Coordinates of C-alpha atoms in Angstrom, one line a residue:
M71 CA -71.4 -19.6 51.9
S72 CA -68.6 -18.0 53.8
H73 CA -67.4 -14.5 53.8
D74 CA -63.9 -13.2 54.4
H75 CA -64.2 -10.4 57.0
D76 CA -60.5 -9.6 57.3
D77 CA -60.8 -6.2 55.7
R78 CA -63.6 -5.1 58.0
P79 CA -62.8 -2.3 60.4
R80 CA -62.1 -3.5 64.0
L81 CA -62.6 -1.7 67.3
T82 CA -59.8 -1.4 69.8
A83 CA -60.7 -2.1 73.4
A84 CA -60.9 1.6 74.2
Q85 CA -63.1 2.2 71.1
A86 CA -65.4 -0.6 72.2
A87 CA -65.8 0.8 75.7
A88 CA -66.6 4.3 74.3
A89 CA -69.1 2.7 71.9
L90 CA -71.0 1.0 74.7
A91 CA -70.9 3.9 77.1
P92 CA -71.0 7.2 75.0
P93 CA -70.3 10.3 77.1
A94 CA -73.3 12.4 77.9
G95 CA -73.9 15.8 76.4
R96 CA -73.1 14.9 72.8
N97 CA -75.0 16.3 69.8
G98 CA -75.0 16.0 66.1
G99 CA -72.0 18.3 65.9
D100 CA -70.1 15.8 67.9
L101 CA -70.8 13.2 65.3
V102 CA -69.3 15.6 62.7
V103 CA -66.1 16.1 64.6
E104 CA -65.8 12.5 65.7
T105 CA -66.1 11.4 62.1
L106 CA -63.5 13.9 61.0
Q107 CA -61.1 12.8 63.7
G108 CA -61.8 9.1 62.8
L109 CA -60.8 9.8 59.2
G110 CA -57.6 11.5 60.2
A111 CA -58.3 15.2 60.2
T112 CA -56.2 17.3 62.5
T113 CA -57.0 20.9 61.4
V114 CA -60.3 22.5 60.3
F115 CA -61.0 25.9 58.8
G116 CA -64.1 28.0 58.8
L117 CA -66.4 30.6 60.2
P118 CA -69.3 30.1 62.7
G119 CA -72.8 31.0 61.9
Q120 CA -76.2 30.6 63.7
H121 CA -77.2 27.3 62.1
A122 CA -73.7 25.8 62.4
L123 CA -73.2 26.4 66.1
G124 CA -73.7 22.8 67.0
M125 CA -70.6 21.9 65.0
F126 CA -68.5 24.7 66.5
D127 CA -69.6 23.8 70.0
A128 CA -68.4 20.2 69.4
L129 CA -65.0 21.5 68.4
R130 CA -64.5 22.4 72.0
R131 CA -64.8 18.7 72.9
S132 CA -62.4 17.5 70.2
S133 CA -58.7 17.4 69.5
L134 CA -59.1 19.2 66.2
A135 CA -57.2 22.4 65.7
Y136 CA -59.4 25.2 64.5
V137 CA -58.2 28.1 62.2
G138 CA -61.0 30.7 61.9
L139 CA -60.7 33.3 59.1
R140 CA -62.7 36.5 58.8
V141 CA -64.5 35.8 55.4
E142 CA -65.8 32.5 54.2
N143 CA -64.1 32.9 50.8
N144 CA -60.8 33.4 52.5
A145 CA -61.4 30.3 54.8
G146 CA -62.0 28.4 51.6
F147 CA -58.7 29.6 50.1
A148 CA -56.9 28.6 53.3
A149 CA -58.4 25.1 53.2
D150 CA -57.4 24.9 49.5
A151 CA -53.8 25.6 50.3
Y152 CA -53.8 23.2 53.3
G153 CA -55.1 20.5 50.9
R154 CA -52.4 21.3 48.3
I155 CA -49.5 21.4 50.7
T156 CA -50.4 18.3 52.7
G157 CA -52.3 16.2 50.1
E158 CA -54.8 15.6 52.9
V159 CA -58.4 16.6 53.1
A160 CA -59.0 20.1 54.5
P161 CA -62.4 20.4 56.3
L162 CA -64.1 23.7 55.9
L163 CA -67.0 24.5 58.3
L164 CA -69.6 26.9 57.0
S165 CA -73.0 28.3 58.0
T166 CA -76.2 28.3 55.8
G167 CA -77.0 30.6 52.9
P168 CA -74.8 33.7 52.8
G169 CA -71.9 32.0 54.7
A170 CA -72.0 29.0 52.4
L171 CA -72.4 31.0 49.2
T172 CA -69.5 33.3 50.1
S173 CA -67.2 30.3 49.8
L174 CA -68.1 29.5 46.2
A175 CA -65.3 31.3 44.5
A176 CA -62.8 29.5 46.7
L177 CA -64.4 26.2 46.0
Q178 CA -64.2 26.9 42.3
E179 CA -60.4 27.5 42.6
A180 CA -60.1 24.2 44.6
A181 CA -62.0 22.4 41.8
A182 CA -59.8 23.9 39.1
A183 CA -56.6 23.1 41.0
S184 CA -57.7 19.7 42.3
A185 CA -57.4 20.6 46.0
P186 CA -59.2 18.2 48.4
V187 CA -61.5 20.6 50.4
L188 CA -64.4 19.1 52.4
A189 CA -66.9 21.8 52.9
I190 CA -69.5 21.0 55.6
S191 CA -72.3 23.5 55.7
S192 CA -75.3 23.8 58.0
Q193 CA -78.8 24.0 56.6
I194 CA -82.1 25.4 57.8
P195 CA -84.0 23.0 60.2
T196 CA -85.4 19.9 58.6
A197 CA -89.0 21.2 59.1
G198 CA -88.2 23.9 56.5
L199 CA -86.8 21.6 53.8
G200 CA -88.7 20.0 51.0
G201 CA -89.4 22.9 48.6
G202 CA -91.5 25.3 50.6
R203 CA -90.6 28.8 51.5
H204 CA -90.7 29.0 55.2
G205 CA -89.0 32.3 55.8
Y206 CA -86.1 30.9 57.9
L207 CA -83.0 33.1 58.3
H208 CA -80.5 32.3 55.5
E209 CA -83.0 30.1 53.7
L210 CA -82.3 29.1 50.0
R211 CA -84.8 27.4 47.8
D212 CA -82.3 24.6 47.1
Q213 CA -78.9 25.2 48.8
K214 CA -77.2 22.2 47.3
A215 CA -78.0 23.3 43.8
S216 CA -75.8 26.3 44.3
F217 CA -72.8 24.0 44.9
R218 CA -73.5 21.1 42.5
D219 CA -71.9 22.8 39.5
V220 CA -68.8 23.8 41.4
V221 CA -67.8 20.8 43.6
K222 CA -67.0 17.2 42.7
S223 CA -69.9 15.7 44.8
V224 CA -72.7 16.8 47.0
H225 CA -73.8 14.9 50.1
T226 CA -77.0 15.7 52.1
V227 CA -77.7 14.6 55.7
R228 CA -81.2 14.6 57.1
T229 CA -80.7 12.5 60.3
A230 CA -78.0 11.9 62.9
S231 CA -77.3 8.4 61.7
Q232 CA -76.5 9.7 58.2
V233 CA -73.7 12.0 59.4
P234 CA -70.7 9.6 59.5
S235 CA -71.5 7.9 56.2
A236 CA -72.1 11.1 54.4
I237 CA -68.8 12.7 55.6
A238 CA -66.9 9.5 54.9
A239 CA -68.3 9.3 51.4
A240 CA -67.4 13.0 50.8
W241 CA -63.9 12.4 52.2
E242 CA -63.3 9.5 49.8
S243 CA -64.6 11.6 46.9
A244 CA -62.3 14.5 47.8
L245 CA -59.2 12.2 47.8
T246 CA -60.1 10.2 44.7
A247 CA -58.0 11.2 41.8
P248 CA -58.4 13.9 40.6
H249 CA -58.6 15.5 44.1
G250 CA -61.2 18.2 44.5
P251 CA -63.7 20.0 46.7
V252 CA -66.8 18.2 48.0
W253 CA -69.9 19.5 49.9
V254 CA -71.9 18.2 52.8
E255 CA -75.0 19.9 54.3
I256 CA -76.5 19.1 57.7
P257 CA -79.7 20.8 59.1
Q258 CA -79.4 22.9 62.2
D259 CA -81.7 20.7 64.3
V260 CA -79.7 17.6 63.5
L261 CA -76.5 19.4 64.6
L262 CA -78.1 20.6 67.8
A263 CA -80.1 17.5 68.8
E264 CA -78.7 15.3 71.6
T265 CA -77.5 11.9 70.4
V266 CA -77.1 8.6 72.1
L267 CA -75.4 7.0 69.1
P268 CA -72.0 5.3 69.9
V269 CA -68.9 7.4 69.5
V270 CA -67.8 7.3 65.8
S271 CA -64.7 5.2 65.3
A272 CA -63.1 2.6 62.9
L273 CA -63.8 4.6 59.8
D274 CA -62.1 3.9 56.5
A275 CA -62.6 6.2 53.5
T276 CA -59.4 5.3 51.6
P277 CA -60.0 5.9 47.9
R278 CA -59.3 3.3 45.3
P279 CA -56.2 4.0 43.3
L280 CA -56.7 5.0 39.7
Y281 CA -54.4 2.8 37.6
P282 CA -53.8 3.1 33.9
R283 CA -55.0 0.3 31.6
P284 CA -52.0 -1.9 30.6
E285 CA -52.7 -1.9 26.9
L286 CA -52.6 1.9 26.9
T287 CA -49.3 2.0 28.8
L288 CA -47.9 -0.5 26.3
A289 CA -49.0 1.7 23.3
A290 CA -47.6 4.9 24.9
A291 CA -44.3 3.2 25.8
H292 CA -43.9 2.0 22.2
L293 CA -44.6 5.5 20.8
L294 CA -42.1 7.2 23.1
A295 CA -39.3 4.7 22.6
N296 CA -39.6 5.0 18.9
A297 CA -40.0 8.8 18.7
E298 CA -37.5 11.0 17.0
R299 CA -38.3 14.2 18.9
P300 CA -40.4 13.4 22.0
A301 CA -41.3 16.2 24.5
I302 CA -43.2 16.3 27.8
I303 CA -45.7 18.8 29.2
A304 CA -46.0 18.3 33.0
G305 CA -49.1 19.8 34.6
G306 CA -50.5 20.2 38.1
G307 CA -51.4 16.5 38.2
V308 CA -47.7 15.7 38.6
V309 CA -47.5 17.9 41.6
R310 CA -50.8 16.7 43.2
S311 CA -49.9 13.0 42.8
D312 CA -46.3 13.5 44.1
A313 CA -44.9 12.2 40.9
A314 CA -42.0 14.6 40.2
G315 CA -39.4 11.9 40.8
K316 CA -41.1 9.5 38.4
L317 CA -41.3 12.3 35.8
R318 CA -37.6 13.1 36.0
A319 CA -36.7 9.4 35.7
L320 CA -38.8 9.0 32.6
A321 CA -37.5 12.1 31.0
E322 CA -33.9 11.0 31.5
K323 CA -34.6 7.5 30.3
I324 CA -35.9 8.7 27.0
D325 CA -34.0 12.1 26.7
A326 CA -37.3 14.0 26.4
P327 CA -37.3 17.8 27.1
V328 CA -39.9 18.8 29.7
V329 CA -41.9 22.0 30.0
T330 CA -44.0 22.6 33.2
T331 CA -47.3 24.3 33.1
F332 CA -48.1 27.2 35.5
G333 CA -50.0 24.7 37.7
G334 CA -47.1 22.2 37.5
K335 CA -44.4 24.6 38.7
G336 CA -41.6 22.6 40.4
A337 CA -42.6 19.3 38.8
F338 CA -39.2 19.2 37.0
P339 CA -35.9 20.8 38.0
W340 CA -35.6 24.3 36.5
E341 CA -31.9 24.0 35.7
H342 CA -32.0 20.4 34.4
P343 CA -30.4 20.0 30.9
L344 CA -33.8 18.8 29.6
S345 CA -35.8 21.6 31.3
L346 CA -37.7 23.9 29.0
Q347 CA -38.8 25.7 32.1
S348 CA -42.3 27.3 31.9
W349 CA -42.3 29.8 29.1
L350 CA -45.6 28.7 27.8
E351 CA -46.8 32.1 26.7
D352 CA -43.8 32.3 24.3
R353 CA -44.2 31.4 20.7
Y354 CA -40.7 29.8 20.6
T355 CA -41.8 27.3 23.2
T356 CA -45.1 26.7 21.5
D357 CA -43.2 26.0 18.2
F358 CA -40.9 23.6 19.9
L359 CA -43.7 21.6 21.4
E360 CA -45.7 21.6 18.1
S361 CA -42.6 20.1 16.4
A362 CA -42.5 17.1 18.7
D363 CA -43.4 13.9 16.9
V364 CA -44.6 12.4 20.2
L365 CA -45.9 14.7 22.9
L366 CA -46.5 13.3 26.4
V367 CA -49.0 15.5 28.4
V368 CA -49.1 14.5 32.1
G369 CA -51.7 15.9 34.5
S370 CA -52.8 18.8 32.3
G371 CA -56.0 19.4 30.3
L372 CA -54.1 21.7 28.0
G373 CA -56.4 24.6 28.9
E374 CA -56.1 28.2 27.9
L375 CA -52.9 29.1 29.6
S376 CA -51.1 25.8 29.0
S377 CA -51.9 26.0 25.3
N378 CA -50.7 29.6 24.8
Y379 CA -54.3 30.8 24.6
H380 CA -55.4 27.9 22.4
T381 CA -52.9 28.7 19.7
F382 CA -51.0 25.5 20.3
A383 CA -51.5 23.0 17.4
P384 CA -49.5 19.8 17.9
R385 CA -48.4 18.1 14.7
G386 CA -47.3 14.8 16.2
R387 CA -49.0 12.1 18.3
V388 CA -50.2 13.2 21.7
I389 CA -50.3 10.9 24.7
Q390 CA -52.4 12.4 27.5
I391 CA -52.3 11.1 31.1
E392 CA -55.2 12.7 33.1
A393 CA -57.1 11.7 36.2
D394 CA -60.1 13.8 35.2
A395 CA -61.8 11.7 32.5
G396 CA -63.7 14.7 31.2
K397 CA -60.4 16.4 30.2
L398 CA -59.1 13.5 28.1
E399 CA -58.9 14.6 24.5
S400 CA -61.1 17.6 25.4
N401 CA -58.8 20.0 23.5
H402 CA -56.6 17.8 21.3
P403 CA -57.0 14.3 19.9
A404 CA -54.7 11.9 21.9
L405 CA -54.0 8.5 23.2
G406 CA -55.9 9.2 26.4
I407 CA -54.9 7.4 29.5
H408 CA -57.3 7.8 32.4
S409 CA -55.1 7.5 35.4
D410 CA -53.4 9.1 38.4
A411 CA -50.2 10.7 37.1
R412 CA -48.0 8.9 39.6
E413 CA -49.4 5.4 38.8
A414 CA -49.2 6.0 35.0
L415 CA -45.7 7.4 35.1
A416 CA -44.5 4.4 37.2
D417 CA -46.0 1.9 34.7
L418 CA -44.6 3.9 31.8
L419 CA -41.2 4.1 33.3
E420 CA -41.1 0.3 33.7
A421 CA -42.5 -0.4 30.2
V422 CA -40.6 2.1 28.0
E423 CA -37.3 1.1 26.3
P424 CA -34.5 3.6 26.8
R425 CA -33.7 6.0 24.0
Q426 CA -30.8 8.3 23.7
D427 CA -30.7 11.7 22.0
P428 CA -27.4 13.6 22.7
E429 CA -28.9 16.6 20.8
A430 CA -31.9 17.1 23.2
S431 CA -30.1 19.3 25.7
T432 CA -28.6 21.3 22.9
R433 CA -32.0 22.0 21.5
V434 CA -33.3 22.9 24.9
S435 CA -30.5 25.4 25.6
A436 CA -30.9 26.9 22.1
L437 CA -34.7 27.5 22.8
L438 CA -34.0 29.0 26.2
G439 CA -31.4 31.3 24.7
K440 CA -34.0 32.6 22.2
V441 CA -36.5 33.2 24.9
R442 CA -33.9 35.1 27.0
D443 CA -32.8 37.2 24.1
R444 CA -36.4 38.2 23.3
I445 CA -37.1 39.2 26.9
E446 CA -33.8 41.1 27.2
A447 CA -34.8 43.2 24.1
Q448 CA -38.0 44.4 25.8
D449 CA -36.5 46.7 28.5
L450 CA -37.9 44.8 31.5
T451 CA -35.0 45.2 33.9
L452 CA -37.2 46.2 36.8
E453 CA -39.5 43.2 36.5
R454 CA -36.7 40.8 36.2
Q455 CA -34.9 42.4 39.1
V456 CA -38.1 42.0 41.3
I457 CA -38.6 38.4 40.4
A458 CA -34.9 37.7 41.1
S459 CA -35.1 39.4 44.5
V460 CA -38.1 37.4 45.6
R461 CA -36.3 34.2 44.6
E462 CA -33.2 35.3 46.5
A463 CA -35.1 36.1 49.6
L464 CA -37.3 33.0 49.8
P465 CA -35.9 29.8 51.2
D466 CA -35.9 27.0 48.7
T467 CA -38.4 24.8 50.5
S468 CA -40.7 27.6 51.6
P469 CA -44.1 27.6 49.9
S470 CA -45.3 30.7 48.0
F471 CA -48.8 31.7 47.1
W472 CA -49.4 34.2 44.3
D473 CA -52.5 36.3 43.7
M474 CA -53.7 37.3 40.2
T475 CA -51.3 40.1 39.8
I476 CA -48.6 41.1 37.2
L477 CA -45.7 39.8 39.3
A478 CA -47.5 36.4 39.5
Y479 CA -48.0 36.4 35.7
W480 CA -44.2 36.9 35.5
A481 CA -43.6 34.2 38.1
W482 CA -45.7 31.6 36.2
S483 CA -43.1 31.8 33.4
A484 CA -39.9 33.0 35.1
F485 CA -39.9 31.9 38.7
D486 CA -37.7 28.9 39.6
A487 CA -39.8 26.8 42.0
R488 CA -36.9 24.7 43.4
H489 CA -39.1 22.0 44.9
P490 CA -42.4 20.4 43.8
N491 CA -45.5 21.7 45.6
T492 CA -43.9 25.0 46.7
M493 CA -45.3 27.5 44.2
H494 CA -49.1 28.0 44.0
S495 CA -51.4 30.5 42.4
A496 CA -55.1 31.1 41.7
Q497 CA -54.6 30.4 38.0
G498 CA -57.0 27.5 38.1
A499 CA -60.1 29.7 38.4
G500 CA -58.4 33.1 38.3
G501 CA -60.2 34.8 41.2
L502 CA -58.7 37.7 43.1
G503 CA -57.7 37.6 46.8
Y504 CA -56.1 34.1 46.9
G505 CA -52.5 34.7 47.9
F506 CA -52.7 35.8 51.6
P507 CA -55.4 33.5 52.9
A508 CA -53.9 30.6 51.0
A509 CA -50.6 31.3 52.7
I510 CA -52.3 31.3 56.1
G511 CA -53.6 27.8 55.3
A512 CA -50.1 26.6 54.3
A513 CA -48.6 28.1 57.5
A514 CA -51.3 26.3 59.5
A515 CA -50.3 23.0 57.8
D516 CA -46.6 23.5 58.7
R517 CA -45.5 26.2 61.1
T518 CA -41.8 25.2 60.7
K519 CA -41.5 26.9 57.3
P520 CA -42.1 30.6 56.6
V521 CA -44.6 31.1 53.8
L522 CA -44.7 33.9 51.3
A523 CA -47.9 35.5 49.8
V524 CA -47.7 37.9 46.8
S525 CA -50.5 40.3 45.9
G526 CA -51.2 43.5 44.1
D527 CA -52.8 46.3 45.9
G528 CA -56.2 45.5 44.3
G529 CA -56.1 41.8 45.3
A530 CA -54.7 42.7 48.7
M531 CA -57.9 44.6 49.6
Y532 CA -59.9 41.4 49.2
S533 CA -58.1 39.8 52.2
I534 CA -56.9 42.7 54.4
A535 CA -59.1 41.3 57.2
E536 CA -57.0 38.2 57.4
L537 CA -54.1 40.2 58.8
A538 CA -56.1 39.8 62.0
T539 CA -56.1 36.0 61.5
A540 CA -52.4 35.8 60.9
R541 CA -51.8 37.9 64.0
Q542 CA -54.3 35.9 66.1
Y543 CA -52.6 32.6 65.3
D544 CA -49.1 34.1 65.1
L545 CA -48.5 32.4 61.7
P546 CA -45.2 32.7 59.9
V547 CA -46.6 34.4 56.8
T548 CA -44.9 37.3 55.0
W549 CA -47.1 39.2 52.6
L550 CA -45.5 41.1 49.7
I551 CA -47.9 43.7 48.3
V552 CA -46.9 45.3 45.0
D553 CA -48.7 48.7 45.0
D554 CA -49.2 50.1 41.6
G555 CA -52.4 52.1 42.4
G556 CA -55.0 49.8 40.8
Y557 CA -55.8 46.7 38.9
G558 CA -52.5 46.6 37.1
I559 CA -53.1 43.8 34.7
L560 CA -56.6 45.0 33.8
R561 CA -55.2 48.5 33.2
E562 CA -52.6 47.0 30.8
Y563 CA -55.3 44.8 29.0
M564 CA -57.7 47.7 28.6
T565 CA -55.0 50.2 27.5
G566 CA -53.9 47.7 24.9
A567 CA -57.4 46.9 23.7
F568 CA -59.1 50.3 23.9
G569 CA -56.4 52.9 24.2
E570 CA -57.3 53.8 27.8
A571 CA -58.4 52.0 30.9
T572 CA -61.7 52.4 32.8
A573 CA -62.5 51.4 36.4
T574 CA -58.9 50.2 37.1
E575 CA -57.6 53.1 39.3
L576 CA -58.0 52.6 43.0
S577 CA -57.8 54.7 46.2
R578 CA -56.0 52.5 48.7
P579 CA -54.8 52.7 52.3
D580 CA -51.3 53.2 53.7
F581 CA -50.6 49.4 53.8
V582 CA -47.7 49.8 56.2
A583 CA -49.8 51.8 58.7
L584 CA -52.7 49.5 58.2
A585 CA -50.7 46.3 58.9
E586 CA -49.1 47.9 62.0
S587 CA -52.6 48.7 63.3
F588 CA -53.2 44.9 63.3
G589 CA -50.0 44.5 65.2
V590 CA -48.2 43.1 62.2
P591 CA -44.7 44.5 61.5
A592 CA -44.5 46.2 58.0
V593 CA -42.0 47.9 55.9
R594 CA -42.0 50.0 52.7
T595 CA -39.3 48.8 50.3
T596 CA -37.8 49.6 46.9
P597 CA -36.7 47.4 44.1
E598 CA -33.1 47.9 45.2
T599 CA -33.7 46.9 48.8
L600 CA -36.4 44.3 48.2
A601 CA -34.2 41.2 48.5
A602 CA -32.8 42.4 51.9
D603 CA -36.1 43.7 53.3
L604 CA -38.1 40.6 52.2
G605 CA -35.4 38.2 53.5
K606 CA -35.4 40.0 56.9
A607 CA -39.2 39.8 57.1
I608 CA -39.3 36.1 56.1
A609 CA -36.6 35.3 58.7
A610 CA -38.6 37.0 61.5
P611 CA -41.1 35.0 63.5
G612 CA -44.8 35.6 63.0
P613 CA -46.6 37.6 60.3
S614 CA -45.1 40.5 58.4
V615 CA -45.9 42.8 55.5
V616 CA -43.6 44.2 52.8
V617 CA -45.0 46.9 50.5
L618 CA -43.3 47.6 47.2
P619 CA -44.6 50.7 45.3
A620 CA -43.8 49.8 41.7
L621 CA -45.5 49.9 38.3
L622 CA -44.6 46.6 36.6
R623 CA -45.2 45.7 33.0
M624 CA -45.9 42.3 31.4
F625 CA -43.5 40.9 28.8
E626 CA -44.8 40.7 25.3
P627 CA -45.4 37.0 25.1
T628 CA -45.8 36.0 21.4
H629 CA -43.7 38.5 19.4
L630 CA -40.8 36.7 17.6

């Protein structure tokens, strides 16, 4: 019996020499960084802690660039953004117990948004593992249990030899569609112990592509080609799988109007004749989608926001392309196609017969006219002016990261993301404090493009410490802080529901003076001067802060 070994990893001459004569002074931490380098990592995020020092010491002997943030949750948000922007795995190095647990909210966002974050945490020494309570600093009864419900997969290491395989398996899991965060834990003594294992090399953790089943593609193509009023909902999966070009080609081939979800911003050109834009919280848009006789949903689970708070009730056939098998038909009966969005759209584009509908663009423009008229009747000039000013100031290819704040809620519906993968928010899990640390991660991924972060004053206080990070690494991040004196959206919700708001008013610092104390240039602006001030800040090298004192209101989403 013979075996074909052609696909086995091979060593170069240099790798073979290093394997036979590993350099002295290596420890378990070196196995971690060697594995990351072998898998293709170039940048890692994190925060050191007592049990994790073996990993951090090994960074000194590696070519990995390290970006250290001031709070683990913020380091997780930075890694999340790096993963979204690059499509590559973002390693996140954490310490045991409190350090690891502080990252959980960021990992929840990465899971909801399908961002490939590889969290590598230390653990108490192996002598303390196994269910006892040994009184070690940072000890948890079962650390991995705290992460299992949040991340895609959990990988535990107990010996040095297990390090490369565990990290490679986690890496593959993070990049298997749907992308997501994964978690590896390594005990302190394994990280610190000297190792004579060969230098890690020749690793391959390439995930298997997730292709659609051909009979499902055939059925979907038949439905779309014979539809009278097809429509498409494009979600974050289109952006994550880099499928915007395929989506546009399919929409044009069958004359189907396209709406992008808030997570799918930029997946379809905003001004395209078939673009319904992103007015998902508008009943006119919901009615339009409900009236489609065939609705193609790509890369969306049709969750709360994408379904207009679960009021959406499609009357036609639904085709759902989704890489997360658990989301197939989870909210609506559908022809469910378990596949990476790019692969499924490529096959569908090839299989579908063209259909023409000269009325499609007319119906689209009529719908957008109704939405525009309704917004114009609500006296929201200030809010529309601010959104327009941000769009004017931001270069078309620059990424933007939006915290959970009223201006972001506006941007979900009203902001023209002119390229795929340029507009991101924390709407997956909905935690506060995402915008600025995420922008730091994006700037670390590509220093050639200025990056914008948008926060309210409440969310800004979650990540003020990262002004020091932006300054330390001289990152091109401009932070727009809309200061309305509290948790603006919660104030609005509570006033609407209960007649008055409680626990929403906040004492806050002089953000301009505070930023300047970090050595970060800052300016206080007005709605009239916002476009100019923001444009100037974005054009300047290094970090900057722009503070806009303004009380913004949300549009009424569902009134006809």
